[in-house]
Short mmCIF file of C-alpha atoms and ligand atoms in Angstrom, two decimals:
data_model
loop_
_atom_site.label_atom_id
_atom_site.label_comp_id
_atom_site.label_asym_id
_atom_site.label_seq_id
_atom_site.Cartn_x
_atom_site.Cartn_y
_atom_site.Cartn_z
CA MET A 1 16.61 1.97 3.92
CA GLN A 2 17.76 3.49 0.70
CA ILE A 3 16.10 3.56 -2.70
CA GLY A 4 18.00 4.42 -5.87
CA ILE A 5 16.16 6.29 -8.62
CA VAL A 6 17.35 4.95 -11.99
CA GLY A 7 16.30 5.31 -15.60
CA LEU A 8 17.16 6.66 -19.02
CA GLN A 9 18.22 10.26 -19.42
CA ASN A 10 15.48 12.86 -19.24
CA SER A 11 12.87 10.52 -17.83
CA GLY A 12 12.15 12.83 -14.89
CA LYS A 13 14.28 11.27 -12.15
CA THR A 14 15.50 14.53 -10.70
CA THR A 15 12.01 16.03 -10.94
CA LEU A 16 10.64 13.07 -8.98
CA PHE A 17 13.52 13.22 -6.50
CA GLN A 18 12.73 16.88 -5.85
CA THR A 19 9.02 16.12 -5.51
CA LEU A 20 9.73 13.37 -3.00
CA THR A 21 12.39 15.07 -0.92
CA GLY A 22 11.40 18.72 -1.30
CA GLN A 23 15.10 19.18 -1.99
CA VAL A 24 15.08 21.56 -4.92
CA THR A 25 18.51 22.61 -6.07
CA ASP A 26 19.44 25.47 -8.36
CA ASN A 27 21.02 22.98 -10.65
CA PRO A 28 18.60 20.20 -11.54
CA LYS A 29 21.38 18.42 -13.41
CA ALA A 30 23.41 18.01 -10.23
CA ASP A 31 22.84 14.29 -9.92
CA GLY A 32 23.87 11.82 -7.30
CA SER A 33 22.04 13.75 -4.63
CA ARG A 34 20.79 12.01 -1.53
CA GLY A 35 17.58 13.03 0.16
CA VAL A 36 15.75 11.99 3.28
CA VAL A 37 12.01 11.55 3.17
CA ARG A 38 9.76 11.40 6.17
CA VAL A 39 7.37 8.48 5.91
CA PRO A 40 3.84 9.90 6.16
CA ASP A 41 1.88 8.04 8.84
CA LYS A 42 -1.58 9.06 10.04
CA ARG A 43 -1.15 6.89 13.13
CA LEU A 44 1.86 8.94 14.21
CA ASP A 45 -0.17 12.10 13.70
CA LEU A 46 -2.91 10.79 15.98
CA LEU A 47 -0.47 9.58 18.62
CA THR A 48 1.11 13.03 18.58
CA GLU A 49 -2.30 14.61 19.19
CA MET A 50 -2.84 12.20 22.05
CA PHE A 51 0.48 12.69 23.86
CA ASN A 52 1.25 16.24 22.82
CA PRO A 53 5.02 15.54 22.93
CA GLN A 54 7.81 18.05 22.49
CA LYS A 55 9.06 16.16 19.47
CA LYS A 56 7.46 14.15 16.68
CA VAL A 57 9.85 11.95 14.72
CA HIS A 58 8.85 10.19 11.51
CA ALA A 59 10.37 7.02 10.15
CA ILE A 60 12.58 7.89 7.20
CA LEU A 61 13.52 6.52 3.82
CA GLU A 62 16.43 7.75 1.76
CA PHE A 63 16.35 8.35 -1.97
CA ILE A 64 19.37 8.67 -4.25
CA ASP A 65 19.09 10.45 -7.59
CA ILE A 66 21.32 8.40 -9.89
CA PRO A 67 22.57 9.95 -13.17
CA GLY A 68 20.55 8.95 -16.23
CA LEU A 69 21.59 6.02 -18.38
CA GLN A 70 22.66 6.77 -21.92
CA VAL A 71 21.80 4.80 -25.01
CA SER A 72 24.73 3.99 -27.31
CA ASP A 73 24.72 4.29 -31.11
CA THR A 74 24.11 0.58 -31.33
CA GLY A 75 20.92 1.00 -29.33
CA LYS A 76 22.16 -0.43 -26.05
CA VAL A 77 21.82 1.04 -22.59
CA LYS A 78 25.29 1.76 -21.26
CA ILE A 79 25.86 0.29 -17.82
CA THR A 80 29.00 2.00 -16.56
CA SER A 81 31.06 1.14 -13.51
CA ASP A 82 30.08 4.53 -12.10
CA PHE A 83 26.45 3.49 -12.40
CA LEU A 84 27.11 0.13 -10.74
CA ASN A 85 28.88 1.89 -7.87
CA LYS A 86 25.98 4.24 -7.31
CA VAL A 87 23.42 1.45 -7.49
CA LYS A 88 25.03 -1.15 -5.31
CA ASN A 89 24.27 0.24 -1.88
CA ASN A 90 20.56 0.65 -2.49
CA ASP A 91 18.02 -1.66 -0.88
CA ALA A 92 15.64 -1.19 -3.80
CA LEU A 93 15.46 0.55 -7.17
CA LEU A 94 12.84 2.88 -8.55
CA HIS A 95 12.98 2.91 -12.34
CA VAL A 96 11.48 6.13 -13.70
CA VAL A 97 10.04 5.62 -17.16
CA ARG A 98 9.02 8.51 -19.35
CA GLN A 99 5.44 8.89 -20.50
CA PHE A 100 5.47 12.64 -20.99
CA GLU A 101 5.79 14.66 -24.16
CA ASN A 102 8.13 17.61 -24.06
CA ASP A 103 9.74 18.77 -27.28
CA ALA A 104 12.25 20.87 -25.39
CA VAL A 105 13.61 17.78 -23.65
CA PRO A 106 14.68 15.08 -26.10
CA HIS A 107 14.15 11.43 -25.24
CA PRO A 108 17.37 9.49 -25.90
CA GLU A 109 15.41 7.33 -28.34
CA ASP A 110 13.37 10.25 -29.69
CA THR A 111 9.98 8.64 -29.18
CA ILE A 112 7.86 7.97 -26.08
CA ASP A 113 7.53 4.23 -25.53
CA PRO A 114 7.55 3.05 -21.91
CA VAL A 115 7.45 -0.67 -22.78
CA ARG A 116 10.58 -0.29 -24.89
CA ASP A 117 12.34 1.67 -22.14
CA ILE A 118 11.49 -0.87 -19.44
CA GLU A 119 12.65 -3.67 -21.71
CA PHE A 120 15.87 -1.76 -22.44
CA LEU A 121 16.83 -1.60 -18.82
CA GLU A 122 15.59 -5.04 -17.93
CA THR A 123 17.57 -6.62 -20.78
CA GLU A 124 20.76 -4.79 -19.88
CA PHE A 125 20.35 -5.60 -16.20
CA LEU A 126 19.77 -9.28 -17.03
CA LEU A 127 22.78 -9.37 -19.36
CA ASN A 128 24.94 -7.69 -16.74
CA ASP A 129 23.96 -10.27 -14.11
CA MET A 130 24.25 -13.15 -16.54
CA GLY A 131 27.78 -12.06 -17.43
CA MET A 132 28.78 -11.85 -13.78
CA ILE A 133 27.29 -15.25 -12.98
CA GLU A 134 28.85 -16.89 -16.03
CA ASN A 135 32.32 -15.52 -15.25
CA ARG A 136 32.15 -16.49 -11.63
CA LEU A 137 30.81 -19.95 -12.40
CA GLN A 138 33.63 -20.60 -14.86
CA LYS A 139 36.18 -19.50 -12.32
CA ILE A 140 34.64 -21.61 -9.54
CA GLU A 141 34.49 -24.71 -11.74
CA LYS A 142 38.09 -24.21 -12.79
CA ASP A 143 39.48 -23.65 -9.32
CA VAL A 144 37.30 -25.72 -7.03
CA GLN A 145 39.05 -29.03 -7.76
CA LYS A 146 42.49 -27.50 -7.46
CA THR A 147 42.07 -25.46 -4.33
CA LYS A 148 39.26 -27.29 -2.51
CA SER A 149 38.46 -23.86 -1.10
CA GLU A 150 35.48 -24.00 1.22
CA GLN A 151 34.15 -20.74 -0.14
CA LEU A 152 34.16 -22.08 -3.69
CA ILE A 153 32.52 -25.32 -2.59
CA ARG A 154 29.75 -23.28 -0.99
CA GLU A 155 29.39 -20.99 -4.00
CA LEU A 156 29.23 -23.66 -6.69
CA PRO A 157 25.66 -24.95 -6.20
CA VAL A 158 24.33 -21.43 -5.60
CA PHE A 159 25.85 -20.05 -8.79
CA LYS A 160 24.56 -23.04 -10.73
CA LYS A 161 21.11 -22.26 -9.41
CA LEU A 162 21.45 -18.59 -10.36
CA MET A 163 22.63 -19.53 -13.85
CA GLU A 164 19.76 -21.89 -14.43
CA HIS A 165 17.27 -19.27 -13.34
CA ILE A 166 18.67 -16.30 -15.22
CA SER A 167 19.06 -18.30 -18.45
CA ASN A 168 15.27 -18.10 -18.64
CA GLU A 169 15.57 -14.31 -18.64
CA VAL A 170 13.75 -13.95 -15.36
CA PRO A 171 15.11 -11.40 -12.86
CA LEU A 172 16.92 -12.86 -9.86
CA ARG A 173 14.50 -11.16 -7.48
CA LEU A 174 11.96 -13.85 -8.37
CA LEU A 175 14.29 -16.69 -7.43
CA ASP A 176 13.66 -18.33 -4.06
CA LEU A 177 16.87 -18.29 -2.07
CA ASP A 178 17.26 -19.38 1.53
CA GLU A 179 19.20 -17.43 4.09
CA ASN A 180 22.42 -19.38 3.52
CA GLU A 181 22.27 -18.98 -0.24
CA ARG A 182 21.70 -15.26 0.20
CA LYS A 183 24.71 -15.04 2.47
CA VAL A 184 26.91 -16.80 -0.10
CA ILE A 185 26.10 -14.23 -2.79
CA SER A 186 25.76 -11.16 -0.58
CA GLY A 187 29.11 -9.82 -1.78
CA TYR A 188 27.99 -9.79 -5.42
CA GLN A 189 26.11 -6.81 -6.76
CA PHE A 190 23.46 -8.24 -9.00
CA LEU A 191 21.14 -5.69 -10.53
CA THR A 192 18.08 -7.88 -11.03
CA ILE A 193 18.09 -9.11 -7.45
CA LYS A 194 17.08 -5.77 -6.00
CA PRO A 195 13.39 -5.13 -5.38
CA LEU A 196 12.13 -2.92 -8.21
CA ILE A 197 9.32 -0.45 -8.69
CA ILE A 198 8.55 1.01 -12.11
CA GLY A 199 7.55 4.67 -11.78
CA LEU A 200 5.59 5.74 -14.83
CA ASN A 201 6.06 9.48 -15.20
CA LEU A 202 2.95 10.83 -16.92
CA ASP A 203 2.07 14.27 -18.16
CA GLU A 204 -1.31 15.87 -17.66
CA ASN A 205 -2.45 14.80 -21.14
CA SER A 206 -2.11 11.13 -20.28
CA LYS A 207 -4.16 11.32 -17.10
CA ASP A 208 -7.18 9.54 -18.60
CA LYS A 209 -4.99 6.75 -19.96
CA ALA A 210 -3.11 6.09 -16.71
CA ASP A 211 -4.95 2.93 -15.62
CA GLU A 212 -4.94 1.49 -19.10
CA LEU A 213 -1.21 2.15 -19.50
CA VAL A 214 -0.38 0.57 -16.15
CA ALA A 215 -2.50 -2.50 -16.96
CA SER A 216 -0.89 -2.98 -20.36
CA ILE A 217 2.64 -2.65 -18.96
CA THR A 218 1.89 -5.02 -16.10
CA SER A 219 0.53 -7.70 -18.42
CA ARG A 220 3.33 -7.19 -20.94
CA PHE A 221 5.89 -7.88 -18.20
CA GLU A 222 3.93 -10.59 -16.44
CA LYS A 223 6.98 -12.85 -16.34
CA SER A 224 8.94 -10.30 -14.29
CA GLN A 225 5.93 -9.44 -12.09
CA LEU A 226 6.61 -5.74 -12.37
CA ILE A 227 5.01 -3.30 -9.98
CA VAL A 228 4.04 -0.10 -11.78
CA ILE A 229 3.17 3.16 -10.02
CA PRO A 230 1.95 6.04 -12.17
CA PHE A 231 2.59 9.63 -11.10
CA PHE A 232 2.91 13.15 -12.46
CA ALA A 233 6.38 14.20 -11.30
CA GLN A 234 6.37 17.67 -12.84
CA PHE A 235 2.79 18.42 -11.81
CA GLU A 236 3.37 17.32 -8.23
CA LEU A 237 6.57 19.35 -8.04
CA GLU A 238 4.64 22.44 -9.09
CA LEU A 239 2.09 21.74 -6.36
CA SER A 240 4.74 21.97 -3.67
CA ASN A 241 4.52 25.78 -3.76
CA LEU A 242 0.79 25.86 -3.14
CA SER A 243 -1.34 25.83 0.00
CA GLU A 244 -2.81 22.58 1.28
CA GLU A 245 -6.33 23.42 0.08
CA GLU A 246 -5.10 24.33 -3.36
CA VAL A 247 -3.11 21.10 -3.55
CA THR A 248 -6.17 19.04 -2.60
CA ALA A 249 -8.27 20.81 -5.22
CA PHE A 250 -5.68 20.34 -7.97
CA MET A 251 -5.12 16.70 -7.05
CA GLU A 252 -8.85 15.99 -7.15
CA ASP A 253 -8.98 17.59 -10.53
CA MET A 254 -6.29 15.21 -11.77
CA GLY A 255 -7.96 12.22 -10.13
CA ILE A 256 -5.06 11.74 -7.67
CA THR A 257 -6.17 10.61 -4.23
CA GLU A 258 -2.71 10.13 -2.78
CA SER A 259 0.58 11.83 -3.60
CA ALA A 260 3.29 9.97 -5.49
CA LEU A 261 5.29 10.09 -2.30
CA THR A 262 2.70 8.26 -0.24
CA ARG A 263 2.14 5.60 -2.88
CA ILE A 264 5.82 5.02 -3.56
CA ILE A 265 6.60 4.76 0.12
CA ARG A 266 3.73 2.36 0.79
CA ARG A 267 4.78 0.04 -2.04
CA SER A 268 8.43 0.27 -1.03
CA TYR A 269 7.48 -0.78 2.48
CA GLU A 270 5.56 -3.78 1.14
CA LEU A 271 8.26 -4.69 -1.31
CA LEU A 272 11.08 -4.44 1.20
CA GLY A 273 9.10 -6.29 3.85
CA LEU A 274 9.11 -3.29 6.17
CA GLN A 275 6.76 -2.27 8.95
CA SER A 276 6.55 0.44 11.59
CA PHE A 277 6.32 0.40 15.33
CA PHE A 278 5.99 3.37 17.67
CA THR A 279 7.42 4.70 20.87
CA VAL A 280 5.35 7.33 22.67
CA GLY A 281 5.75 9.70 25.56
CA GLU A 282 5.57 13.34 26.57
CA ASP A 283 9.04 14.03 25.28
CA GLU A 284 8.77 12.27 21.94
CA CYS A 285 6.41 10.29 19.71
CA ARG A 286 8.30 8.38 17.11
CA ALA A 287 7.81 5.91 14.27
CA TRP A 288 10.55 3.34 13.64
CA THR A 289 11.15 1.03 10.71
CA ILE A 290 11.86 -2.69 11.08
CA LYS A 291 11.51 -5.79 8.92
CA THR A 292 8.29 -7.79 8.93
CA ASN A 293 9.62 -10.73 10.92
CA ASP A 294 11.66 -8.75 13.43
CA THR A 295 11.37 -9.58 17.12
CA ALA A 296 10.96 -7.30 20.11
CA GLN A 297 14.69 -7.63 20.70
CA ASP A 298 15.45 -6.54 17.11
CA ALA A 299 13.16 -3.56 17.61
CA ALA A 300 14.99 -2.68 20.82
CA GLY A 301 18.26 -2.77 18.88
CA VAL A 302 16.87 -0.32 16.34
CA ILE A 303 16.02 2.17 19.09
CA HIS A 304 19.47 1.86 20.63
CA THR A 305 22.22 -0.64 19.81
CA ASP A 306 22.79 -1.25 23.53
CA PHE A 307 19.15 -2.14 24.13
CA TYR A 308 19.58 -5.29 22.07
CA ALA A 309 21.93 -6.95 24.56
CA LYS A 310 20.31 -5.35 27.59
CA PHE A 311 16.78 -6.29 26.59
CA ILE A 312 14.60 -7.55 29.45
CA ARG A 313 11.02 -7.25 28.27
CA ALA A 314 8.86 -5.17 25.99
CA GLU A 315 5.63 -3.53 27.10
CA VAL A 316 3.35 -3.84 24.10
CA VAL A 317 0.00 -2.43 23.14
CA HIS A 318 -1.26 -2.14 19.59
CA TYR A 319 -2.04 1.28 18.18
CA GLU A 320 -5.64 0.30 17.41
CA GLU A 321 -6.18 -0.80 21.02
CA LEU A 322 -4.75 2.41 22.43
CA LEU A 323 -7.01 4.34 20.09
CA LYS A 324 -9.96 2.32 21.31
CA TYR A 325 -9.24 2.53 25.06
CA GLN A 326 -7.45 5.91 25.00
CA THR A 327 -5.10 5.34 27.98
CA PHE A 328 -2.54 2.69 28.89
CA ALA A 329 -4.36 2.12 32.20
CA LYS A 330 -7.58 1.26 30.38
CA CYS A 331 -5.64 -0.96 27.96
CA LYS A 332 -4.25 -2.82 30.97
CA GLU A 333 -7.74 -3.28 32.43
CA ALA A 334 -8.94 -4.64 29.12
CA GLY A 335 -5.99 -7.03 28.99
CA VAL A 336 -4.62 -5.70 25.70
CA TRP A 337 -1.47 -4.26 27.28
CA ARG A 338 1.08 -7.05 27.58
CA LEU A 339 4.62 -7.83 28.61
CA GLU A 340 6.43 -9.73 25.88
CA GLY A 341 9.79 -11.50 25.77
CA LYS A 342 12.60 -11.08 23.27
CA GLU A 343 11.18 -13.62 20.79
CA TYR A 344 7.91 -11.70 20.39
CA MET A 345 7.28 -10.90 16.72
CA VAL A 346 6.50 -7.22 16.51
CA LYS A 347 3.39 -6.29 14.51
CA ASP A 348 2.92 -3.28 12.32
CA GLY A 349 1.45 -0.56 14.54
CA ASP A 350 2.66 -1.95 17.88
CA ILE A 351 3.54 0.63 20.49
CA LEU A 352 6.57 -0.55 22.45
CA ASN A 353 8.28 0.41 25.63
CA ILE A 354 11.51 -1.51 26.07
CA ARG A 355 12.56 -2.50 29.57
CA HIS A 356 16.30 -2.91 29.64
CA SER A 357 19.08 -3.35 32.13
CA GLY A 358 21.62 -0.60 32.66
N1 LIG B 1 6.32 18.44 -19.66
C1 LIG B 1 6.91 17.70 -18.73
N2 LIG B 1 8.21 17.86 -18.53
C2 LIG B 1 8.80 17.10 -17.59
C3 LIG B 1 8.09 16.15 -16.81
N3 LIG B 1 8.95 15.56 -15.96
C4 LIG B 1 10.15 16.11 -16.21
N4 LIG B 1 10.06 17.06 -17.18
C5 LIG B 1 11.13 17.91 -17.70
O1 LIG B 1 12.10 17.09 -18.32
C6 LIG B 1 13.40 17.62 -18.07
C7 LIG B 1 14.26 16.53 -17.53
O2 LIG B 1 13.79 16.16 -16.25
P1 LIG B 1 14.78 15.64 -15.15
O3 LIG B 1 13.93 15.38 -13.94
O4 LIG B 1 15.95 16.52 -15.01
O5 LIG B 1 15.19 14.27 -15.85
P2 LIG B 1 16.30 13.25 -15.36
O6 LIG B 1 15.74 11.90 -15.57
O7 LIG B 1 16.76 13.59 -13.99
O8 LIG B 1 17.42 13.54 -16.43
P3 LIG B 1 18.98 13.06 -16.34
O9 LIG B 1 19.43 13.27 -14.93
O10 LIG B 1 19.68 13.92 -17.34
O11 LIG B 1 18.96 11.64 -16.74
C8 LIG B 1 13.23 18.79 -17.12
O12 LIG B 1 13.32 19.97 -17.91
C9 LIG B 1 11.84 18.62 -16.58
O13 LIG B 1 11.25 19.86 -16.32
C10 LIG B 1 6.69 16.02 -17.05
O14 LIG B 1 5.99 15.24 -16.41
N5 LIG B 1 6.15 16.82 -18.01
MG1 LIG B 2 18.61 14.00 -13.28
#
């Protein structure tokens, strides 16, 4: 799973990227970096205490620091092909919006106005998608009669649906598409179809206004159902050099109960329909990421590609049950340890042991 950090120039993308990944480079302007983040999970910590394994392996998310978007003289955000290339492979986007004052670092529009900046990007993203849909639709309508191409016949109703939706200036992510429709357009890189989180980058002076700001942005963009997460990128980056106790004290002082990292990851999981399952043992305790509706067989395939085809059964016990009964033997006695077939829908927090052939 990969999340692209986008936004206007000097909004704090690289600062946030460094805060999230702990990957601090000498050159903060070296964009396009890719960083792996371990997904914090208290359950994995407890399982590790329980099994005392040689290795503890977290689930991971990847973040990409995408170069800042410029604003042209005519007041438009410039969407370049380089930008599109860097954005297209991401599963979701995190739009960092500036809400910090810093005279040394000019805002491309001079003033601080998060609503304007969100609108800027949203408008350009919508126009970009609208243009793509319009062009494609024209081409399909022109060629479909002539060629009777099956692909075009399949695409036509889907593109009509997209056009109708986006004409109302609503991002494509809010359009209900079934699996077949998604397949038809999977080759197209629409910007507004990607799950989106708005990251509001505050400075210390705005800490008392944070809730109010988030509420006003959320209601202003009600139509797009934006998810807004406030954080203090610079402040949290500075904390990374301190001891755990100091960090806790400083965070309390700022009224932060959870780091930006934890909150961003939790919302990304929700937004992307992700969940975690665990494998445990004396050699390794590990958290894995799968989609919400994945089956035991899908989960097996995530552990090892071969396990998908060779799947026999999954031994399943939920984390909460293991915590309650402490050992697998006691879980068995209590009837909460089960053998499940390949169609079993894995639940967040399941502990699995895959039985496979060969
Ligand atoms: N005062 C203050 N400065 C910040 C904050 N966040 C970022 N900065 C500063 O703003 C400057 C730009 O931050 P970056 O993180 O490099 O911004 P960016 O969005 O990656 O910029 P581009 O990659 O050029 O688009 C840096 O000098 C940061 O130190 C903040 O919360 N408060
Ligand atoms: Mg940057």
